[in-house]
CSV table of C-alpha atoms in Angstrom, one decimal:
chain,number,residue,atom,x,y,z
A,13,MET,CA,125.5,102.0,-127.6
A,14,GLY,CA,127.3,101.4,-130.9
A,15,PHE,CA,130.2,103.6,-131.5
A,16,ASN,CA,130.0,103.2,-135.3
A,17,ALA,CA,127.2,105.7,-135.1
A,18,THR,CA,127.8,109.4,-134.3
A,19,SER,CA,127.5,110.3,-130.6
A,20,LYS,CA,126.7,113.9,-129.5
A,21,PHE,CA,127.7,115.8,-126.4
A,22,ARG,CA,127.0,119.4,-125.3
A,23,MET,CA,130.2,121.0,-124.1
A,24,ARG,CA,131.9,124.4,-123.9
A,25,LEU,CA,134.8,125.4,-126.2
A,26,LEU,CA,137.5,127.5,-124.6
A,27,ASN,CA,138.9,130.4,-126.6
A,28,GLU,CA,142.6,130.3,-125.7
A,29,ASP,CA,143.2,134.0,-126.5
A,30,THR,CA,140.2,135.5,-124.6
A,31,GLY,CA,139.6,132.8,-122.0
A,32,ARG,CA,135.9,132.9,-122.9
A,33,THR,CA,133.9,129.7,-123.4
A,34,ASP,CA,131.1,129.1,-125.9
A,35,PRO,CA,128.5,126.3,-125.9
A,36,VAL,CA,129.2,123.7,-128.6
A,37,SER,CA,127.8,120.5,-129.8
A,38,VAL,CA,130.5,117.8,-130.2
A,39,GLN,CA,129.9,114.9,-132.5
A,40,ILE,CA,132.2,111.9,-132.6
A,41,GLY,CA,132.1,109.0,-135.0
A,42,LEU,CA,134.4,107.0,-137.2
A,43,ASP,CA,134.5,109.9,-139.7
A,44,GLY,CA,136.0,112.1,-137.0
A,45,LEU,CA,135.1,114.8,-134.5
A,46,LYS,CA,132.9,117.8,-135.4
A,47,LEU,CA,132.2,121.0,-133.4
A,48,SER,CA,129.1,123.0,-134.1
A,49,ASP,CA,127.6,126.1,-132.5
A,50,ALA,CA,125.1,124.7,-129.9
A,51,ASN,CA,122.6,127.5,-130.6
A,52,SER,CA,122.7,127.9,-134.4
A,53,GLY,CA,124.0,124.5,-135.5
A,54,ARG,CA,126.7,126.2,-137.6
A,55,SER,CA,129.6,124.0,-138.3
A,56,MET,CA,132.8,125.4,-136.6
A,57,ARG,CA,135.6,122.8,-136.9
A,58,SER,CA,136.1,119.2,-137.9
A,59,TYR,CA,139.0,116.8,-137.4
A,60,LYS,CA,139.7,113.3,-138.6
A,61,LEU,CA,140.5,110.8,-135.8
A,62,GLY,CA,143.9,110.2,-137.4
A,63,ASP,CA,144.8,113.8,-137.1
A,64,ILE,CA,144.5,113.7,-133.3
A,65,SER,CA,148.1,113.6,-132.1
A,66,ARG,CA,147.5,113.4,-128.3
A,67,TRP,CA,145.0,114.3,-125.6
A,68,ARG,CA,144.9,115.2,-121.9
A,69,ALA,CA,141.9,114.6,-119.7
A,70,ALA,CA,140.9,116.2,-116.4
A,71,PRO,CA,137.7,115.7,-114.5
A,72,THR,CA,135.9,118.6,-116.2
A,73,SER,CA,138.0,119.2,-119.4
A,74,LEU,CA,139.4,117.4,-122.4
A,75,ILE,CA,142.3,118.9,-124.3
A,76,LEU,CA,142.8,117.6,-127.8
A,77,HIS,CA,146.0,118.3,-129.9
A,78,THR,CA,145.6,117.9,-133.6
A,79,ARG,CA,147.9,118.1,-136.6
A,80,THR,CA,147.0,117.3,-140.2
A,81,PRO,CA,149.8,116.2,-142.6
A,82,MET,CA,150.0,119.8,-143.9
A,83,ASP,CA,150.3,121.4,-140.4
A,84,VAL,CA,153.6,122.2,-138.8
A,85,GLU,CA,152.3,123.3,-135.4
A,86,GLU,CA,149.8,121.4,-133.4
A,87,SER,CA,146.3,122.9,-132.9
A,88,GLN,CA,144.8,122.8,-129.4
A,89,VAL,CA,141.1,122.3,-128.7
A,90,THR,CA,139.9,122.6,-125.0
A,91,LEU,CA,136.5,121.2,-124.3
A,92,GLN,CA,134.9,121.8,-120.9
A,93,GLY,CA,131.9,120.2,-119.2
A,94,ASP,CA,130.7,118.4,-116.1
A,95,GLU,CA,132.5,115.3,-115.0
A,96,HIS,CA,130.0,112.9,-116.4
A,97,ALA,CA,129.9,114.5,-119.9
A,98,THR,CA,133.8,114.8,-120.0
A,99,ARG,CA,134.2,111.1,-119.1
A,100,SER,CA,131.6,110.0,-121.6
A,101,LEU,CA,133.2,112.1,-124.3
A,102,LEU,CA,136.6,110.5,-123.6
A,103,ASP,CA,135.1,107.0,-123.6
A,104,VAL,CA,133.5,107.5,-126.9
A,105,LEU,CA,136.6,109.1,-128.4
A,106,THR,CA,138.7,106.2,-127.2
A,107,CYS,CA,136.3,103.5,-128.5
A,108,SER,CA,136.0,105.3,-131.9
A,109,CYS,CA,139.8,105.4,-132.3
A,110,MET,CA,140.1,101.7,-131.4
A,111,GLN,CA,137.2,100.7,-133.8
A,112,LEU,CA,138.6,102.8,-136.7
A,113,ALA,CA,142.1,101.3,-136.2
A,114,GLU,CA,140.7,97.7,-136.3
A,115,LEU,CA,138.6,98.6,-139.3
A,116,LEU,CA,141.6,99.9,-141.3
A,117,GLN,CA,143.7,96.9,-140.4
A,118,SER,CA,141.0,94.4,-141.3
A,119,LYS,CA,140.4,95.7,-144.8
A,120,GLN,CA,144.1,95.4,-145.8
A,121,ALA,CA,144.4,99.1,-146.4
A,122,GLY,CA,147.4,100.9,-148.0
A,123,ASN,CA,150.5,102.3,-146.2
A,124,GLU,CA,148.8,105.6,-145.3
A,125,GLU,CA,145.9,103.8,-143.7
A,126,ASN,CA,148.1,101.3,-141.9
A,127,GLU,CA,150.1,104.2,-140.5
A,128,THR,CA,146.9,105.8,-139.3
A,129,ALA,CA,145.8,102.5,-137.7
A,130,ASN,CA,149.2,102.2,-135.9
A,131,SER,CA,149.0,105.8,-134.7
A,132,LEU,CA,145.5,105.3,-133.3
A,133,HIS,CA,146.5,102.1,-131.5
A,134,ALA,CA,149.5,103.8,-130.0
A,135,LEU,CA,147.3,106.8,-128.9
A,136,VAL,CA,144.8,104.5,-127.2
A,137,ALA,CA,147.4,102.3,-125.6
A,138,GLY,CA,149.2,105.4,-124.1
A,139,ASN,CA,146.0,106.9,-122.8
A,140,GLY,CA,146.3,109.9,-125.1
A,141,LYS,CA,150.1,109.8,-125.5
A,142,LYS,CA,152.1,107.9,-128.1
A,143,LYS,CA,155.2,106.1,-126.9
A,144,THR,CA,158.2,106.9,-129.1
A,145,LYS,CA,162.0,106.9,-128.9
A,146,LEU,CA,161.8,110.6,-128.5
A,147,PRO,CA,160.7,112.4,-125.3
A,148,ALA,CA,156.9,113.0,-125.2
A,149,VAL,CA,156.1,116.6,-125.4
A,150,GLU,CA,154.3,116.4,-122.0
A,151,ASP,CA,157.6,115.3,-120.4
A,152,VAL,CA,159.7,118.2,-121.6
A,153,GLU,CA,160.4,120.7,-118.8
A,154,TYR,CA,160.4,123.8,-121.1
A,155,TRP,CA,160.3,126.2,-118.2
A,156,HIS,CA,164.1,125.9,-117.5
A,157,SER,CA,167.4,125.2,-119.2
A,158,PRO,CA,166.3,125.7,-122.8
A,159,GLU,CA,168.6,124.9,-125.7
A,160,LYS,CA,167.6,128.3,-127.1
A,161,ASP,CA,164.9,130.8,-126.4
A,162,GLY,CA,164.0,134.3,-127.7
A,163,TRP,CA,161.6,136.5,-129.5
A,164,MET,CA,160.4,135.8,-133.0
A,165,GLN,CA,157.3,136.9,-135.0
A,166,CYS,CA,154.8,134.4,-136.3
A,167,GLN,CA,151.5,134.7,-138.2
A,168,GLY,CA,148.1,134.3,-136.6
A,169,ASP,CA,146.0,131.3,-137.7
A,170,TYR,CA,143.0,133.3,-139.0
A,171,LEU,CA,144.0,136.9,-139.8
A,172,GLY,CA,147.5,136.2,-140.8
A,173,THR,CA,148.9,139.2,-139.0
A,174,TRP,CA,152.5,139.0,-137.7
A,175,ARG,CA,152.7,138.8,-133.9
A,176,LYS,CA,155.7,138.9,-131.6
A,177,ARG,CA,155.9,135.7,-129.5
A,178,TRP,CA,158.4,134.0,-127.2
A,179,PHE,CA,159.9,130.7,-128.4
A,180,VAL,CA,161.6,128.0,-126.4
A,181,LEU,CA,163.6,125.2,-128.1
A,182,LYS,CA,164.2,122.1,-126.0
A,183,GLN,CA,164.5,118.3,-126.6
A,184,GLY,CA,163.3,118.3,-130.2
A,185,TYR,CA,160.3,120.7,-129.7
A,186,LEU,CA,159.8,124.4,-130.4
A,187,PHE,CA,157.3,125.9,-127.9
A,188,ARG,CA,155.5,129.1,-128.5
A,189,PHE,CA,154.3,131.4,-125.7
A,190,MET,CA,152.6,134.8,-125.4
A,191,ASN,CA,155.6,136.3,-123.6
A,192,ASP,CA,158.8,135.5,-121.9
A,193,LYS,CA,157.2,134.8,-118.4
A,194,VAL,CA,157.5,131.0,-118.8
A,195,SER,CA,156.9,128.8,-115.8
A,196,GLU,CA,155.6,125.3,-115.2
A,197,SER,CA,152.1,126.6,-114.8
A,198,VAL,CA,152.2,128.4,-118.2
A,199,LYS,CA,151.0,126.2,-121.1
A,200,PRO,CA,152.5,126.7,-124.6
A,201,ARG,CA,150.2,128.3,-127.2
A,202,GLY,CA,151.8,126.1,-129.9
A,203,VAL,CA,154.3,123.3,-130.3
A,204,VAL,CA,156.4,122.3,-133.3
A,205,ASP,CA,157.6,118.6,-133.3
A,206,LEU,CA,160.9,118.9,-135.0
A,207,SER,CA,160.9,115.2,-135.8
A,208,LYS,CA,158.3,116.0,-138.4
A,209,ILE,CA,160.4,118.8,-140.0
A,210,GLN,CA,162.3,117.9,-143.2
A,211,ASP,CA,163.8,121.3,-144.1
A,212,VAL,CA,164.8,124.5,-142.2
A,213,LYS,CA,166.2,127.4,-144.2
A,214,PRO,CA,166.3,131.2,-144.5
A,215,ALA,CA,163.0,132.5,-145.9
A,216,SER,CA,163.7,136.1,-146.8
A,217,GLY,CA,163.3,135.3,-150.5
A,218,ILE,CA,160.1,133.2,-149.9
A,219,ILE,CA,158.0,135.5,-147.7
A,220,ASN,CA,159.7,138.8,-148.6
A,221,ARG,CA,160.6,139.5,-145.0
A,222,PRO,CA,164.2,140.1,-143.8
A,223,ASN,CA,165.8,137.8,-141.1
A,224,SER,CA,163.1,135.2,-141.6
A,225,ILE,CA,163.3,131.4,-141.5
A,226,GLN,CA,161.0,128.6,-142.7
A,227,LEU,CA,160.3,125.1,-141.3
A,228,LYS,CA,158.8,122.6,-143.8
A,229,THR,CA,157.4,119.1,-143.4
A,230,ALA,CA,157.7,116.2,-145.8
A,231,ALA,CA,154.0,116.7,-146.8
A,232,GLY,CA,154.7,120.2,-147.8
A,233,GLY,CA,153.3,122.1,-144.8
A,234,SER,CA,155.3,125.1,-143.7
A,235,VAL,CA,155.5,127.8,-141.2
A,236,ALA,CA,157.7,130.9,-141.2
A,237,TYR,CA,159.2,133.1,-138.4
A,238,ILE,CA,160.8,136.5,-138.4
A,239,CYS,CA,163.9,136.8,-136.1
A,240,GLU,CA,165.0,139.9,-134.3
A,241,SER,CA,168.2,140.4,-136.4
A,242,GLU,CA,170.4,138.7,-138.9
A,243,THR,CA,172.6,137.4,-136.1
A,244,ASP,CA,169.6,136.0,-134.3
A,245,MET,CA,168.4,134.3,-137.5
A,246,VAL,CA,171.8,132.6,-137.8
A,247,LEU,CA,171.7,131.4,-134.2
A,248,TRP,CA,168.1,130.1,-134.6
A,249,LEU,CA,169.0,128.2,-137.8
A,250,SER,CA,172.0,126.7,-136.2
A,251,ALA,CA,170.1,125.6,-133.0
A,252,LEU,CA,167.2,124.1,-135.0
A,253,GLN,CA,169.6,122.3,-137.3
A,254,GLU,CA,171.5,120.8,-134.4
A,255,SER,CA,168.2,119.7,-132.7
A,256,ILE,CA,167.0,118.0,-135.9
A,257,GLN,CA,170.4,116.2,-136.2
A,258,ARG,CA,170.1,114.9,-132.7
A,259,ILE,CA,166.6,113.6,-133.4
A,260,ILE,CA,167.9,111.8,-136.5
A,261,LYS,CA,170.7,110.1,-134.5
A,262,LEU,CA,168.4,109.2,-131.7
A,263,VAL,CA,165.8,107.5,-133.9
A,264,ALA,CA,168.6,105.7,-135.8
A,265,GLY,CA,170.0,104.5,-132.4
A,266,VAL,CA,173.3,106.4,-132.7
A,267,GLU,CA,172.7,108.1,-129.4
A,268,ASP,CA,171.1,106.3,-126.4
A,269,GLU,CA,169.4,109.4,-125.1
A,270,PRO,CA,169.1,113.1,-125.9
A,271,ARG,CA,172.1,115.2,-124.7
A,272,ALA,CA,171.6,117.5,-121.8
A,273,PRO,CA,170.7,121.0,-122.8
A,274,SER,CA,173.7,123.2,-123.3
A,275,SER,CA,174.5,126.7,-124.4
A,276,SER,CA,177.8,125.7,-125.9
A,277,ALA,CA,176.3,125.4,-129.4
A,278,ALA,CA,174.8,128.9,-129.2
A,279,ASN,CA,178.1,130.3,-127.8
A,280,LYS,CA,180.0,128.7,-130.5
A,281,SER,CA,177.7,130.0,-133.2
A,282,SER,CA,177.9,133.5,-131.6
A,283,SER,CA,181.7,133.5,-131.5
A,284,THR,CA,181.9,132.2,-135.0
A,285,THR,CA,179.5,134.9,-136.2
A,286,LYS,CA,181.7,137.6,-134.7
A,287,ARG,CA,184.9,136.4,-136.5
A,288,GLY,CA,185.8,137.8,-139.9
A,289,GLY,CA,184.1,141.2,-139.8
A,290,GLY,CA,180.8,142.4,-141.1
A,291,GLY,CA,180.3,139.7,-143.8
A,292,SER,CA,180.5,136.7,-141.4
A,293,SER,CA,176.7,136.4,-140.7
A,294,ALA,CA,175.9,136.1,-144.4
A,295,GLU,CA,178.7,133.5,-144.8
A,296,TRP,CA,177.1,131.5,-142.0
A,297,VAL,CA,173.7,131.7,-143.6
A,298,HIS,CA,175.1,130.4,-146.9
A,299,GLN,CA,177.0,127.6,-145.1
A,300,LEU,CA,173.8,126.6,-143.3
A,301,GLU,CA,171.9,126.5,-146.6
A,302,ARG,CA,174.6,124.2,-148.0
A,303,ASN,CA,174.3,122.0,-144.9
A,304,PHE,CA,170.6,121.7,-145.3
A,305,GLU,CA,170.8,120.9,-149.0
A,306,SER,CA,173.5,118.3,-148.3
A,307,MET,CA,171.3,116.7,-145.5
A,308,SER,CA,168.3,116.6,-147.8
A,309,ALA,CA,170.3,115.0,-150.7
A,310,ARG,CA,171.4,112.3,-148.3
A,311,GLY,CA,167.8,111.6,-147.2
A,312,GLY,CA,168.2,113.3,-143.9
A,313,SER,CA,171.2,111.3,-142.7
A,314,PRO,CA,173.7,113.2,-140.6
């Protein structure tokens, strides 16, 4: 069968919030992956192959993680089916990624297309995981020894309502969970790869919400969170800045490996916040803003 044509599979799409599954038709071709309602044929979601950041396969399920250039968090799509359908779906997806990568490289495409081709090659070579200098998100043991964790509010993907969620920061990733009952068996509801983040700053003047922060990518995508208090906002800003700085050093080869998780940075930030009376939190915010502006002016160098 030629993979340049679109291949169709009947699967079930898992709703991560309700746990319910709905029958869907999955189409895969060089133009990407498309999900349609199996009964009405209504188009539900579509993804370019280059937007697939990783995948995980099990005998009866395929979990795809996607991120467009404008996205900050990955989106997760869980498809379920019998063993034969799942294996066939994975085979077609793998071959489509390989063929698109070779096509982009053969036509002497521009930088963006070459980057997509390299990304697809790395994805296929790693069986759904890209090998980088940074720890793979699947290898991060987020259920213990976080660099920082706590409650923040985030907006829903569809309704845009603010919802209280538990966040865990570790080894260059910000994980989002429904609650603070985090264990190895609990999978994150969302993940932010901080290596993609160019700017982190207070966002009260942007989203008109107190104690809020914003993470922004080089492509202009952004996400905002509301912290529990001004002190908590300062601690989150400090922890995120430190994590991004470690990523920059690691990629540049300044450090051989990520430092072991430590609470010293948070303790230091907390003690500094307490010094100098009631105005110290605001001073810390201003100092962090100056640090971020300075880092951006130097092109992200520490």
